[in-house]
Amino acid sequence: MHFAKIALTTAALALSPAAAYAIDISGAGATFPYPIYAKWADSYKKETGNGLNYQSIGSGGGIKQIKAKTVTFGATDAPLTGKDLEESGLVQFPMVMGSVTPVVNLEGVKPGELTLDGPTLAQIYLGQIKSWDDAAIAKLNPNLKLPKQAIVPVRRSDGSGTTYNFAYYLAEVSSDWKTKVGVSTALQWPVGIGAKGNEGVAGNVAQTKGSIGYVEYAYAKENKMIFTKMINKAGKAVAPGSDSVQSAAASADWNSVPGFGVILANQPGDQSWPMAAATWILMYKKPEKSAEAAEALKFFAWAYAKGGAMADSLDYVPMPQKVVTDIMKMWSADIKDASGKPLYSPTN
Amino acid sequence: MASGERDVSEVALKGASAPLAVSSSRAAVLKRLRLTDAIFHGLTRGASLAVLALLSGVIIALIIGAAPALGTFGFGFLFDESWNPVTERFGALAPIFGTLVTSFIAMLIAVPVGLMVAFFLTELCPKMLRRPIGIAIELLAGIPSIIYGIWGLFVFAPFLQQHVQPLFIDTFQNVPVLSILFAGPPYGIGMFTAGLILAIMVLPFVTSISRDVFDAVPPVLKEAAYGVGCTTWEVFRYVVLPFTRVGVIGGFMLGLGRALGETMAVTFVIGNAHHVSASLFAPGTTISASIANEFTEAVGDLYTSSLIALGLILFFITFIVLAIARYMLLRLQRQGK
């Protein structure tokens, strides 16, 4: 025991010159924002010397980890409710946005050629529309000759924030979906085949003729998949991408839900993509390790200020400036150390 | 134990008495030898007990983890098809069904093929070909299961969807039972595909064990049978198979054990849908595939507990199968003496 103490002290002394300046921030959670968090962390480390260790273990895991207080922040694609936040003493704020995009595998159909609307998409995933030549699809695509081919709906087999956003939108536009299936990160799917992760869904859609799936837009774009257009709430056909997500984010009323937990599904606006999605950070109002929490807030502030171009390059969409201002106000007001001093002030 | 000690001391006496023949040093040598033996004995026993402790630890952990789910759903957990994370109602019927059906398909194909390959290798194959074919079969066992999964998803499933499944569906659409077993639409992936992939994975187990037991058939039996005019088929059917029956069944059981627990390859090609469907082309799920897919993101205690309960069920199924396999092989060894 005594020996161990000496050894530890020696080790700490040996390491201290480096350790004195670098505080490693630890976070865990959603897989969807992992690429951009990793990229931000890399640049941030180069700029400030402070590292960020983010484990992309999934939204459910992120919530578990922050509640177990093993990490400085948790990350989730499915926001916690105001009540849940209140009970666990957490604050929540959106970090970056993306979108859920339907992708298909249909012979002769190019990216963006097929148009769907919410009710049709819901009927496909409910198993009520079974063939690509169904009248409901034909009506939305008068110029497209669709084959008499069985539709193979592909969906996530693991729990996922992508599924949550997708199901939330379908429940918004289809009462059948709301009552029969509901909204959660994992569902009891009436039809279709399940695949693990965005890459699993992308792979299955690419391999299965007549299939339809839903993935994060970045996956659809990188894998050059055949994405569809969607009819939005305003009745206009829009293509996925950062413009249509920004439009949805601008139309949303972010302060209407505690913890900025607005699901960007089915937002108004002519240009709005109906399945835009944000991803959230969870932190304690009174974190036990206040120094690390303060460092984490500095990192987030840096990411809001300087991370926009990097987000764009990975097909993520930065938060609107107005929302960022509100988030920072919330930080100053709500996140405090043991003595009640705010851990974030706009000047530092 | 007693006889072992005596052997050691006799050897020690011989070695020690030759140069010195002093009784005190002999005693010291003996003591040292006893000590090393005791340590070795203790180590072996410790290692064996550690395995036992590990196994019981796993079982206890599974039972504790599964308790909330089994307490909530009771015995009905085994017979409920629903798997609804939204309403938190879970049942194990679909995974159990998928596990048994895919394993059954795998055995249905792997057993006859494996037996034929094994018989060919031991009896009919020219010496030159024996080694290459034998090695190829054993290499099949060495391919990591994720490779089977990827191959299944990217090569095998699209081929089945476009060429094989439509043919089956069209051919059997008016045949009473088969029209239900092979009902469309052709997804490419599903229980049928998972069964085929498993068959390939199980084949080396069945083949290599069958080959070993076929080799154990005394040549005089076969020669006598050929001598009285038996055909090759008759020798196989009436001499080799009856003689090796028990060992061959033991090999099946080991193969079945692998098929039941296989995870990665299956989850790629089965479709991961919690449904019980009569059609083999429909997507399904297995116990291990469900756990692998859902465990990391399972939210809530009941969901997690239900997945652990699935693990417990698989543990029991595999345990029974392996126990039968051991028993069969044990009987073979006795029969061989």
XYZ file of C-alpha atoms in Angstrom, chain A residues 57-60 64 150-153 155 157-159 181 183-196 204 207-209, chain B residues 81-86 153-154 158 161-162 185-187 189 267-268 271-275 283 292-294 296-299 303-304:
64
model
C -21.524 4.185 -27.531
C -25.015 5.238 -28.552
C -27.573 7.673 -27.148
C -28.926 5.210 -24.586
C -26.666 5.971 -18.707
C -42.218 -5.651 -53.854
C -41.077 -2.905 -51.472
C -38.510 -4.087 -48.953
C -38.514 -1.664 -46.017
C -34.808 -0.141 -40.753
C -32.243 -3.269 -35.690
C -30.445 -1.485 -32.857
C -31.859 1.312 -30.766
C -46.179 1.684 -33.582
C -42.139 6.723 -31.056
C -38.968 5.433 -29.441
C -35.351 4.653 -30.241
C -36.393 1.025 -30.874
C -39.787 -0.054 -32.160
C -41.945 -3.057 -32.824
C -41.811 -2.863 -36.601
C -44.780 -4.305 -38.484
C -42.723 -5.210 -41.581
C -39.263 -5.048 -43.032
C -35.749 -6.141 -42.300
C -33.492 -4.771 -39.610
C -29.836 -3.823 -39.961
C -27.348 -2.573 -37.390
C -28.761 -3.577 -46.994
C -27.743 -4.907 -51.831
C -31.502 -5.420 -51.947
C -33.467 -4.551 -55.079
C -44.289 -13.106 -30.058
C -44.425 -9.391 -29.259
C -41.208 -7.446 -28.794
C -42.264 -3.887 -28.240
C -39.752 -1.455 -26.725
C -42.361 1.335 -26.820
C -25.022 -9.926 -47.372
C -23.085 -8.640 -50.354
C -28.569 -10.567 -53.800
C -33.110 -12.597 -54.236
C -32.738 -12.315 -57.978
C -41.808 -11.454 -51.539
C -38.153 -12.361 -52.160
C -36.169 -10.183 -49.750
C -32.154 -12.005 -46.657
C -27.320 -11.096 -37.890
C -26.048 -9.912 -41.280
C -33.261 -9.533 -41.305
C -33.512 -9.044 -37.528
C -37.302 -8.894 -37.376
C -39.154 -10.148 -34.306
C -41.761 -12.072 -36.252
C -37.022 -12.082 -42.147
C -25.941 -8.491 -30.417
C -28.180 -5.971 -32.161
C -30.055 -4.492 -29.287
C -25.921 -1.684 -26.383
C -28.868 0.593 -27.011
C -31.473 -1.094 -24.839
C -33.087 1.650 -22.774
C -35.652 -4.224 -22.036
C -32.130 -5.074 -20.869
